[in-house]
CSV table of C-alpha atoms and ligand atoms in Angstrom, one decimal:
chain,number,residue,atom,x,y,z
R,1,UNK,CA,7.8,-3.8,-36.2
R,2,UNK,CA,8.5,-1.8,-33.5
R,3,UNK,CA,12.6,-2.2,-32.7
R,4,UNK,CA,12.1,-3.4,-28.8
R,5,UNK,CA,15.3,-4.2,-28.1
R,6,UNK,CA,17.4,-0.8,-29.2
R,7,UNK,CA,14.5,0.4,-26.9
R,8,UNK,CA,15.7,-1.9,-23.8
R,9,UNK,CA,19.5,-0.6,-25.3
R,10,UNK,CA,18.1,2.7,-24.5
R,11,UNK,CA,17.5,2.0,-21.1
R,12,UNK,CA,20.7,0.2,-20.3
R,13,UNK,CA,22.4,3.3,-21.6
R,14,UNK,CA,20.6,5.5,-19.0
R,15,UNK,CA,20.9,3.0,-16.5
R,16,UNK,CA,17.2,2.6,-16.1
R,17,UNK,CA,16.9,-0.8,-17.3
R,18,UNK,CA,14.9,-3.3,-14.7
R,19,UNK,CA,15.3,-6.7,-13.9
R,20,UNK,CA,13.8,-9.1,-11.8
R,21,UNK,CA,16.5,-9.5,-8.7
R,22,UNK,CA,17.2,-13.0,-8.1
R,23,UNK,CA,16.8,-13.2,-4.4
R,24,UNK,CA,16.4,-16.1,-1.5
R,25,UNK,CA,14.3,-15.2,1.8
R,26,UNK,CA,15.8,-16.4,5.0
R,27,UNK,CA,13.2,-14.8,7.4
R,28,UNK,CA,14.4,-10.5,7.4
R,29,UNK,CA,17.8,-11.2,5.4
R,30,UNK,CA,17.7,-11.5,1.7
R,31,UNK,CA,20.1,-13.8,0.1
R,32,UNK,CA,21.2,-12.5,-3.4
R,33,UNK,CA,24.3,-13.2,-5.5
R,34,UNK,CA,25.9,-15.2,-2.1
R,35,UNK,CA,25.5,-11.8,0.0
R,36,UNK,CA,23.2,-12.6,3.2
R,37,UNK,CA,21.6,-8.8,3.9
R,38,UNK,CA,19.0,-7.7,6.6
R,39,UNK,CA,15.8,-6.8,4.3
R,40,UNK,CA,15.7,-3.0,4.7
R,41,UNK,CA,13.2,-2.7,1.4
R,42,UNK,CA,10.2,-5.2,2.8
R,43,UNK,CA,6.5,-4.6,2.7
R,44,UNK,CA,6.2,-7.4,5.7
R,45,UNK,CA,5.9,-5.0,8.0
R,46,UNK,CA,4.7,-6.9,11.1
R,47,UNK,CA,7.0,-9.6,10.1
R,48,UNK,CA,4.1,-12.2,9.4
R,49,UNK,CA,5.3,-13.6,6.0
R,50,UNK,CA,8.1,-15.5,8.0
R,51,UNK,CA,6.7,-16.7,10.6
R,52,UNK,CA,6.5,-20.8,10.7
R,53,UNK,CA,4.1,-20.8,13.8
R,54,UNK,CA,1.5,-19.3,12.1
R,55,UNK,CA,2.1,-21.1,9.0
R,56,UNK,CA,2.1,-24.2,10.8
R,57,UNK,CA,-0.7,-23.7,12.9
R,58,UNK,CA,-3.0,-22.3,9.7
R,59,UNK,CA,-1.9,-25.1,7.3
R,60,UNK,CA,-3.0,-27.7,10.1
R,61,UNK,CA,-6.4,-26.1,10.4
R,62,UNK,CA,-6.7,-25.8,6.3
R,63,UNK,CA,-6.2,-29.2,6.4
R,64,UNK,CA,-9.6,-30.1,8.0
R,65,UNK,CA,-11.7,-27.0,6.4
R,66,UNK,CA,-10.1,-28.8,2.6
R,67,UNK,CA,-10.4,-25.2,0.9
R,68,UNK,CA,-9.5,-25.7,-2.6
R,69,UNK,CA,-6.6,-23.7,-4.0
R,70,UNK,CA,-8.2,-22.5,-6.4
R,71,UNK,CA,-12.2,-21.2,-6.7
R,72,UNK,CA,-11.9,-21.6,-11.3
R,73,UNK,CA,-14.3,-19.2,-11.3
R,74,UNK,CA,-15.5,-15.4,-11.0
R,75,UNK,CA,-17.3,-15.2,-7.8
R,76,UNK,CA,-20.0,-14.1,-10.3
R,77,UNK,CA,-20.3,-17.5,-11.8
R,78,UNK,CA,-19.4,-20.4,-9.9
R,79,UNK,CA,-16.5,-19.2,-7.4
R,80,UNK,CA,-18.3,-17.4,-4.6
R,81,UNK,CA,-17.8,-20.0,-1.8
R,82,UNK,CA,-19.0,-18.8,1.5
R,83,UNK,CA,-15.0,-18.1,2.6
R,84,UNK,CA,-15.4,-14.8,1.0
R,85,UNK,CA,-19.4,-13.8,1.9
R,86,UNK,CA,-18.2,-14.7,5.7
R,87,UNK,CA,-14.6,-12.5,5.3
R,88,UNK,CA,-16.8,-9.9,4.1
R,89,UNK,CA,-19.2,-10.1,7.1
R,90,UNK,CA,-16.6,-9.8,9.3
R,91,UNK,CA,-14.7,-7.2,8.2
R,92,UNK,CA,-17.6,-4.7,8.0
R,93,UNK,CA,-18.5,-6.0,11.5
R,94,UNK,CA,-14.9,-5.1,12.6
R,95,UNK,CA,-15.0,-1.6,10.6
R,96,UNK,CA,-18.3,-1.4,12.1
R,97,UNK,CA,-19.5,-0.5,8.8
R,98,UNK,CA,-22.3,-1.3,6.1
R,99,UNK,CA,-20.5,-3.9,3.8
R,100,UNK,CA,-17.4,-4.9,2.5
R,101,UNK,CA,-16.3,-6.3,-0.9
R,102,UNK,CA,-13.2,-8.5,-1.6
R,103,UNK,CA,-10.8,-8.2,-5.0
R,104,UNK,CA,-7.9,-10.3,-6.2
R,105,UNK,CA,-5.5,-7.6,-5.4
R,106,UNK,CA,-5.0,-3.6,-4.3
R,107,UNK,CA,-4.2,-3.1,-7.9
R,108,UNK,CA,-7.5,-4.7,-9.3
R,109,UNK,CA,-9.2,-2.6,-6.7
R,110,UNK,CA,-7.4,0.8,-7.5
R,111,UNK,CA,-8.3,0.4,-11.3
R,112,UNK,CA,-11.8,-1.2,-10.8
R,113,UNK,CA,-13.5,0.7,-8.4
R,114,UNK,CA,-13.1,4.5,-10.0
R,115,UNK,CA,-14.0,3.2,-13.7
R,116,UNK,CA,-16.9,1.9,-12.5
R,117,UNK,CA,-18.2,4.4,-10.2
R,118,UNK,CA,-17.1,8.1,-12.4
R,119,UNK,CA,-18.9,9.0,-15.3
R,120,UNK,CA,-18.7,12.2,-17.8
R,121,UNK,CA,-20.5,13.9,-14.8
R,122,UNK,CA,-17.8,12.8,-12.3
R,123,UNK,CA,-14.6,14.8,-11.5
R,124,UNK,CA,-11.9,13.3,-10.2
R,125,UNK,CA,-9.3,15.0,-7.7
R,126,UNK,CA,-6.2,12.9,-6.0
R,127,UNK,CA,-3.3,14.1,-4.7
R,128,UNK,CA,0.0,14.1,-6.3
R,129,UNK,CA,1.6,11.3,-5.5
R,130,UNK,CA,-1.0,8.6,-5.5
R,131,UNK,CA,0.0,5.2,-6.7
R,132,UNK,CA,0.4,3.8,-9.9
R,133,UNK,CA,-2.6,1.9,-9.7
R,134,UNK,CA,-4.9,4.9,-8.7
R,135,UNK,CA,-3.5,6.3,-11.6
R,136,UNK,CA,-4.6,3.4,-13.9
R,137,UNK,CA,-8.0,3.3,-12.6
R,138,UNK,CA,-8.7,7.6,-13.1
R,139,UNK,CA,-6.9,6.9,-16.5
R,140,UNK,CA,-9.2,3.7,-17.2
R,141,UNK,CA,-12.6,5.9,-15.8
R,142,UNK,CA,-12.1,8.4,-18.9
R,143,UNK,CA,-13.5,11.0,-16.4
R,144,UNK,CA,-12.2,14.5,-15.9
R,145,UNK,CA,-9.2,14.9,-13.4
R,146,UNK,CA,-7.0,17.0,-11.4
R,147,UNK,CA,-4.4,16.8,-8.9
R,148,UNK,CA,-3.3,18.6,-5.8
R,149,UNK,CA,-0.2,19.7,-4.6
R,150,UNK,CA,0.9,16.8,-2.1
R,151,UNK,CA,-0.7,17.1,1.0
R,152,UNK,CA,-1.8,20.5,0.2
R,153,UNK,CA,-5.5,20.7,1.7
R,154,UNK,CA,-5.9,24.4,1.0
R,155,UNK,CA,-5.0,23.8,-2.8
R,156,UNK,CA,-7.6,20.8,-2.3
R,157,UNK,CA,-10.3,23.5,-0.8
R,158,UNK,CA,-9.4,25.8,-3.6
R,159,UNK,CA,-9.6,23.6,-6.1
R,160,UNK,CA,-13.1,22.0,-4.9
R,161,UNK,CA,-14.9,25.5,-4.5
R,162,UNK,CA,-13.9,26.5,-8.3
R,163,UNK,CA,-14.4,22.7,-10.2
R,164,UNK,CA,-17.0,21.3,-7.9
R,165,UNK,CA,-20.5,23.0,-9.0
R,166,UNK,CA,-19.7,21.7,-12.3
R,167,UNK,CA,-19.9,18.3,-11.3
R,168,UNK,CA,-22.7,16.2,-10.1
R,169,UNK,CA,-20.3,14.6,-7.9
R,170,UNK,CA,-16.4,14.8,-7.0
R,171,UNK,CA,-14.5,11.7,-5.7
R,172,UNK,CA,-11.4,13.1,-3.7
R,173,UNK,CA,-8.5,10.0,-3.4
R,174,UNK,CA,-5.6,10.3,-1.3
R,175,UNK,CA,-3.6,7.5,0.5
R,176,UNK,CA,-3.2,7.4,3.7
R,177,UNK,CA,0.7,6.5,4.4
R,178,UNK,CA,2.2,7.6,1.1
R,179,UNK,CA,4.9,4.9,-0.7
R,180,UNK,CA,7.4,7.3,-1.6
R,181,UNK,CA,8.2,9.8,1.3
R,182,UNK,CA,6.2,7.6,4.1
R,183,UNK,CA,4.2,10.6,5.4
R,184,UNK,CA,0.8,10.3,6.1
R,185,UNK,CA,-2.6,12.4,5.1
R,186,UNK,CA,-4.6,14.2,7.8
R,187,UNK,CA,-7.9,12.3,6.9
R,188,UNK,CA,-10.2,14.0,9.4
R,189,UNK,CA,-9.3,17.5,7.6
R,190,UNK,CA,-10.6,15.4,4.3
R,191,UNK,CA,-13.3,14.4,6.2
R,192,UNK,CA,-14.4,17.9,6.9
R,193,UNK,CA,-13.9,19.9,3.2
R,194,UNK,CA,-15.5,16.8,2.2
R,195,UNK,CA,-18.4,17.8,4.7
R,196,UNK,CA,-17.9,21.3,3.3
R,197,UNK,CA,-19.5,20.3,-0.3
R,198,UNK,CA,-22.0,19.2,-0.9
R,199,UNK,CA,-21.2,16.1,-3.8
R,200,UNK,CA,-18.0,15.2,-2.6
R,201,UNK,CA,-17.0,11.0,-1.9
R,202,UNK,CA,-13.9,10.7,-0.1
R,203,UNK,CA,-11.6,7.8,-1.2
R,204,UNK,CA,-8.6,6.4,0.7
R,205,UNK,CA,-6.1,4.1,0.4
R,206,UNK,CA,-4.6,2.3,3.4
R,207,UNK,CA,-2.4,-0.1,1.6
R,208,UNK,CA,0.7,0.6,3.8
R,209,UNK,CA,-1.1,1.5,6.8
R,210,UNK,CA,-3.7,-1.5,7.2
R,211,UNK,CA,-2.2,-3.8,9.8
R,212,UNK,CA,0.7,-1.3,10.9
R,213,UNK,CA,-1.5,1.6,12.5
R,214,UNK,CA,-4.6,1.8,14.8
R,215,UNK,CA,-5.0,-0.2,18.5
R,216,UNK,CA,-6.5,-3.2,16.8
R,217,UNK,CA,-4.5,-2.5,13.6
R,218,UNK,CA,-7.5,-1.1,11.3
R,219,UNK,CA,-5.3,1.4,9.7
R,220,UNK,CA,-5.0,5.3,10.2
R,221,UNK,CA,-8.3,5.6,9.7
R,222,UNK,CA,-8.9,3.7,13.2
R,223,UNK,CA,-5.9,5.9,14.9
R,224,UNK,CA,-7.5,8.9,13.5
R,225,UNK,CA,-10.7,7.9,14.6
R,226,UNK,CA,-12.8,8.4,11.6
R,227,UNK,CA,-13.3,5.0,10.0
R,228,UNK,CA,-17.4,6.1,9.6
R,229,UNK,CA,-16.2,9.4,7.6
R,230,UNK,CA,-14.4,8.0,4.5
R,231,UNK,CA,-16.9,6.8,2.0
R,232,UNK,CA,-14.4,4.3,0.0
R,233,UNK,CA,-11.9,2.7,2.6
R,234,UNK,CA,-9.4,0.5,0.5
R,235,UNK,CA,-6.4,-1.3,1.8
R,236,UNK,CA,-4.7,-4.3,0.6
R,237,UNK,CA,-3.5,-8.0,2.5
R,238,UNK,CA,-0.3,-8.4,0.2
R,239,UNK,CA,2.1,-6.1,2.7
R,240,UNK,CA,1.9,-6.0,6.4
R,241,UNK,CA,-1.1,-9.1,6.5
R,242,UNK,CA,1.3,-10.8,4.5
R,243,UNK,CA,-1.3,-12.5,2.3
R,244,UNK,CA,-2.5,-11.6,-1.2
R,245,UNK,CA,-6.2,-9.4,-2.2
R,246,UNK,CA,-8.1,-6.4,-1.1
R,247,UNK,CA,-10.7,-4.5,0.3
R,248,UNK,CA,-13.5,-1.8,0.4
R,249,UNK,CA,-15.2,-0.7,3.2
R,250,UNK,CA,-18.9,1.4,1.7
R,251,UNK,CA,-22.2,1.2,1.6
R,252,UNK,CA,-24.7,-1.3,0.8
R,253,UNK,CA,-25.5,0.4,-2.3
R,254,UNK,CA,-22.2,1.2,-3.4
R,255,UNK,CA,-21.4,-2.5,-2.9
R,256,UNK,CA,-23.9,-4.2,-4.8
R,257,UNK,CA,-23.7,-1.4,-7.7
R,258,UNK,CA,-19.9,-2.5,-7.8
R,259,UNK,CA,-20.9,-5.8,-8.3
R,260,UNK,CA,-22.6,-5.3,-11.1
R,261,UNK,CA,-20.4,-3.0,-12.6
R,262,UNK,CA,-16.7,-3.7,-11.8
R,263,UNK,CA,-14.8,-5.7,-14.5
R,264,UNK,CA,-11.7,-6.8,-12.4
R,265,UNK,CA,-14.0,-8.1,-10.1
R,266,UNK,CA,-17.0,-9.2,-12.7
R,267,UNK,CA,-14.4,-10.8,-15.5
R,268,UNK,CA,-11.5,-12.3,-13.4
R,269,UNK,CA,-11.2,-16.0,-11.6
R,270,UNK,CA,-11.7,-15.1,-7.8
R,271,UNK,CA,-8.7,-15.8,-5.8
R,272,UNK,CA,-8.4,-18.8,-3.9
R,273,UNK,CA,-10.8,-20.1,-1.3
R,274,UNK,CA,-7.4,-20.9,1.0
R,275,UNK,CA,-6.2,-17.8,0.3
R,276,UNK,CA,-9.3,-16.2,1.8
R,277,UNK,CA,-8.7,-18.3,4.6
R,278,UNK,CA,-5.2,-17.3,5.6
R,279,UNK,CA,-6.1,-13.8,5.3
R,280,UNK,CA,-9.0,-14.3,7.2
R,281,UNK,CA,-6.3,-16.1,9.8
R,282,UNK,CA,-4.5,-13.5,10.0
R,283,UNK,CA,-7.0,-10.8,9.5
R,284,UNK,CA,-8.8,-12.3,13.2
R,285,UNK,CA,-5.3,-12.5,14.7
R,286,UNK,CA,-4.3,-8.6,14.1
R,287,UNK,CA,-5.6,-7.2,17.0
R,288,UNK,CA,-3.2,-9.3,18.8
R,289,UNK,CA,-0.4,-7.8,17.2
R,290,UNK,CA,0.3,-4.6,19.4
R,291,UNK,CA,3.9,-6.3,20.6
R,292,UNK,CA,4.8,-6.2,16.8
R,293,UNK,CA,2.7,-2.7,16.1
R,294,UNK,CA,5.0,-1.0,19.3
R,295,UNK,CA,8.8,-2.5,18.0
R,296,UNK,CA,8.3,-0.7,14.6
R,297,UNK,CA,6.9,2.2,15.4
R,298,UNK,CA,10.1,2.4,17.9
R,299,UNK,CA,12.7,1.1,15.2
R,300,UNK,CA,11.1,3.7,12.6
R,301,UNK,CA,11.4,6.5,15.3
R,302,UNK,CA,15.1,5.6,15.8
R,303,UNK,CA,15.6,5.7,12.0
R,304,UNK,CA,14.2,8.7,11.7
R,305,UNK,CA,15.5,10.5,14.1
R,306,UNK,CA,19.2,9.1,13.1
R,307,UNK,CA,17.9,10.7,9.6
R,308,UNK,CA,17.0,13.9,10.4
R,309,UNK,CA,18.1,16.6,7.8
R,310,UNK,CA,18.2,13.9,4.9
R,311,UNK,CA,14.7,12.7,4.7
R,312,UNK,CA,13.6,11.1,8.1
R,313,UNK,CA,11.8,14.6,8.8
R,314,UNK,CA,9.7,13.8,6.0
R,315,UNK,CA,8.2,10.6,7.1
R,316,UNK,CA,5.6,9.8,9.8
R,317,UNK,CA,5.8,6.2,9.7
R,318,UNK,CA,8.0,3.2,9.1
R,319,UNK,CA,8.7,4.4,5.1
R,320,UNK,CA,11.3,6.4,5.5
R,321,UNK,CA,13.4,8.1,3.0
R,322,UNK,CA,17.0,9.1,3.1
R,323,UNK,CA,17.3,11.9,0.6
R,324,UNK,CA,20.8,11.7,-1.3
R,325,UNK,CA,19.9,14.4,-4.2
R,326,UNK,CA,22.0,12.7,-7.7
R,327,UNK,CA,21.0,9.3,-9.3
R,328,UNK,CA,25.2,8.2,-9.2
R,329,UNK,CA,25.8,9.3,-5.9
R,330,UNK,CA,22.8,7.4,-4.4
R,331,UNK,CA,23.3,3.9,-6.5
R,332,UNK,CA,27.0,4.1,-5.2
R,333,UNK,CA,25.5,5.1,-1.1
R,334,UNK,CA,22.7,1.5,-1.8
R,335,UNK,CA,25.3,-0.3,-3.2
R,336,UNK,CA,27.9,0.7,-0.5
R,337,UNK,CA,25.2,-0.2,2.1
R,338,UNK,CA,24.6,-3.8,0.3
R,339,UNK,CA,27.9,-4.7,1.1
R,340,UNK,CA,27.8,-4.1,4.4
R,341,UNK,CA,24.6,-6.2,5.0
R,342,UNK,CA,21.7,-3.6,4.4
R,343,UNK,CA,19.4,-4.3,1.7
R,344,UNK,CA,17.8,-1.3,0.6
R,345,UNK,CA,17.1,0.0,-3.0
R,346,UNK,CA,17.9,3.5,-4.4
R,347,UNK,CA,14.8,4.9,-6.0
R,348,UNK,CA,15.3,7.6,-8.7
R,349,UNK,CA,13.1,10.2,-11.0
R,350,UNK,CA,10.9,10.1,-12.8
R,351,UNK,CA,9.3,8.1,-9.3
R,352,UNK,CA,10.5,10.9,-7.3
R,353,UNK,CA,11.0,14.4,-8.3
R,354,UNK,CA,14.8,15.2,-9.9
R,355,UNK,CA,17.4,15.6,-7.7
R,356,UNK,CA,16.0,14.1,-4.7
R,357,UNK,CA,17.4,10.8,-5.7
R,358,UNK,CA,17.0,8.6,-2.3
R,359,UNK,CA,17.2,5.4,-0.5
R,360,UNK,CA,14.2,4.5,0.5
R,361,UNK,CA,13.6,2.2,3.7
R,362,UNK,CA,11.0,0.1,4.7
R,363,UNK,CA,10.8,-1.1,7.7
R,364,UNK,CA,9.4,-4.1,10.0
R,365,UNK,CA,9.2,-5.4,13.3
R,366,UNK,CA,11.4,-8.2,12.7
R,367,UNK,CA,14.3,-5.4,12.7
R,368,UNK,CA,15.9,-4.6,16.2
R,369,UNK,CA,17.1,-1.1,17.2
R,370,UNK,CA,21.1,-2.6,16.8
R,371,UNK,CA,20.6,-3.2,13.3
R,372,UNK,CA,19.7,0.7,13.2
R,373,UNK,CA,22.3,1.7,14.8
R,374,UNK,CA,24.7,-0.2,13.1
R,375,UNK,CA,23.1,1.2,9.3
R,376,UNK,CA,22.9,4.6,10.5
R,377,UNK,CA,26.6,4.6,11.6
R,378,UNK,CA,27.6,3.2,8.3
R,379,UNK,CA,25.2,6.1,6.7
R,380,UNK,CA,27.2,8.8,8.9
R,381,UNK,CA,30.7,7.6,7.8
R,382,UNK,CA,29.9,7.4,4.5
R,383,UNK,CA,28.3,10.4,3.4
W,1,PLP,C1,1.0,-1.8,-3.0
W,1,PLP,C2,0.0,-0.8,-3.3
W,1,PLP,C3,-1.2,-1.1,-4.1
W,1,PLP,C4,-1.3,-2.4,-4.8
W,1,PLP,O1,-1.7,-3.5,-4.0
W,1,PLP,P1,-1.4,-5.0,-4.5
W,1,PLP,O2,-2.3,-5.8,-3.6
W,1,PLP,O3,0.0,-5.2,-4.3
W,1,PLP,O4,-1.9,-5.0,-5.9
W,1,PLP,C5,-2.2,-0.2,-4.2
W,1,PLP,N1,-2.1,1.0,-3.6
W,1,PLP,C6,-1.0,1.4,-2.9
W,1,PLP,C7,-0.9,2.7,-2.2
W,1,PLP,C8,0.1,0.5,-2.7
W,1,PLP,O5,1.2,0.8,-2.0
């Protein structure tokens, strides 16, 4: 048998080993080992998760609907209640596209939706730092695959011209906010090499951005104004929509093929009918949101600005990294900043390249501009 734990001993020694932080929420602090610390590493980024009026006010109206917490089923069997069919309806009505289909989570989406759609005749092309789960899914696909240098669009070009006549079709995936380094794609120049080919099927990935970004808070897609132009729109309601599942915005084809082919959706119990119904909640509620859209777009300006030089160049949006370089030096700068209040996390390679060992903040609109000043200053002194 395989000797596990001289393998977890290995990761102590290297200080890589992970654990599951015991934390307490207390609206934007964290509560861990008796330290109280404003949440600087949060994916709630309108600040939804903690608010009691709108948990209040659902729970009231869940109450009379009496949505079971559970549906015990695949929506394939016996657990497609009509939540899910009228979520769907609505949210190709507010995309103003063709259909929508709902999964149990973005990760169930990301490795479901490219196994089921790419075949030996498929090629696959993402950029570099997609997301774990995108990984999975090209992984899980078997097809052929390549990357492209981050952001790099004339790589991409390059790339397509020499591998796409090969291919009877190419599925391009990019996110649209990235997790690491919180900059963002430049979707309508997708749209148009994708316009360029002629077998090309743009899919993107608006987990961080759904919510956060676009007047009614559709994503970048929306701000960009090309919702109509990305074949496969994917974004996720476990961050800023503060709720748990996905979804895909396609065709009518594509949706029903998926339906007949996607094991995470096919062979896995659907998620819960009041689930559905708080995301729908919140989901009909987001264009309301603008006061909470405006205060983190100006905290993670401020932030960015204060971090100018060290990372908040790189980012476009409320992700932003501050770039310490060594693995020591940057658990010391988090750990330092945990004592005085700031919870954020230092993030290390192999997720980010060596030597650009980093803090990595995540803001949301809970967070006022004081509490920025106040880190940065800390920041300043300390480095
Ligand atoms: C968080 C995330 C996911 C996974 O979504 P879950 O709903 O948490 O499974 C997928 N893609 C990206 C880019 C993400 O950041």
């Amino acid at each position: 048998m395989k000797d596990y734990n001289k393998s977890i001993n290995d990761l102590k020694a290297s200080g890589s080993l992970r654990r599951l932080p015991e934390v307490e929420h207390e609206g934007k602090y964290i509560l861990k080992e008796g330290q109280r610390m404003l949440n600087l590493s949060s994916n709630d980024y309108l600040g939804l998760a903690s608010r009691s009026d709108l948990r209040n006010d659902f729970l009231d109206k869940l109450k009379v609907t009496k949505l079971p917490l559970s549906s015990t089923s695949s929506r394939l069997l016996t657990g497609n209640y009509t939540i899910y069919t009228d979520m769907e309806t609505d949210m190709a009505k507010r995309f103003g596209r063709e259909a929508c289909l709902l999964f149990n989570s973005g990760y169930h989406a990301n490795t479901g939706i490219l196994p089921a759609l790419a075949d030996k005749q498929t090629l696959i092309v993402a950029d570099k730092l997609v997301h774990a789960s995108i990984i999975d899914g090209i992984l899980l696909s078997g097809a052929a695959f390549q990357r492209y240098k981050h952001n790099d669009y004339a790589h991409l070009e390059r790339l397509l011209a020499k591998e796409s006549p090969a291919y009877e079709q190419v599925i391009v995936v990019t996110e649209s906010i990235f997790s690491m380094d919180g900059d963002t794609a430049d979707l309508n120049r997708l749209v148009e090499l994708k316009k360029a080919f002629p077998n090309i099927i743009l899919y993107v990935d608006e987990a961080h951005a759904i919510g956060v970004r676009g007047t009614t808070g559709l994503g970048l897609a929306e701000e960009q104004n090309c919702i109509q132009d990305i074949d496969l729109l994917v974004g996720t309601f476990g961050k800023a929509l503060a709720s748990m599942g996905a979804y895909l915005l396609c065709s009518n084809v594509i949706r029903e093929y998926l339906v007949n082919t996607m094991r995470p959706l096919i062979f896995s119990t659907a998620l819960p009918p009041a689930q559905i119904a708080w995301t729908k909640y919140i989901f009909d509620l987001l264009p309301s949101f603008a006061t909470e859209r405006k205060q983190l777009h100006k905290v993670s300006n401020l932030l960015r600005e204060k971090l100018k030089g060290s990372g908040g160049e790189i980012s476009a949006s409320h992700i932003i990294p501050y770039i310490v370089g060594e693995n020591s030096d940057c658990i010391l700068k988090a750990e330092e900043l945990q004592r005085k209040g700031f919870y954020c996390l230092p993030v290390r390679p192999p997720t980010v390249p060596k030597g650009t060992a980093r803090i990595r903040f995540s803001l949301t609109a809970a967070i006022e501009t004081q509490a920025i000043d106040q880190l940065t200053s800390i920041i300043h002194n300390i480095s």
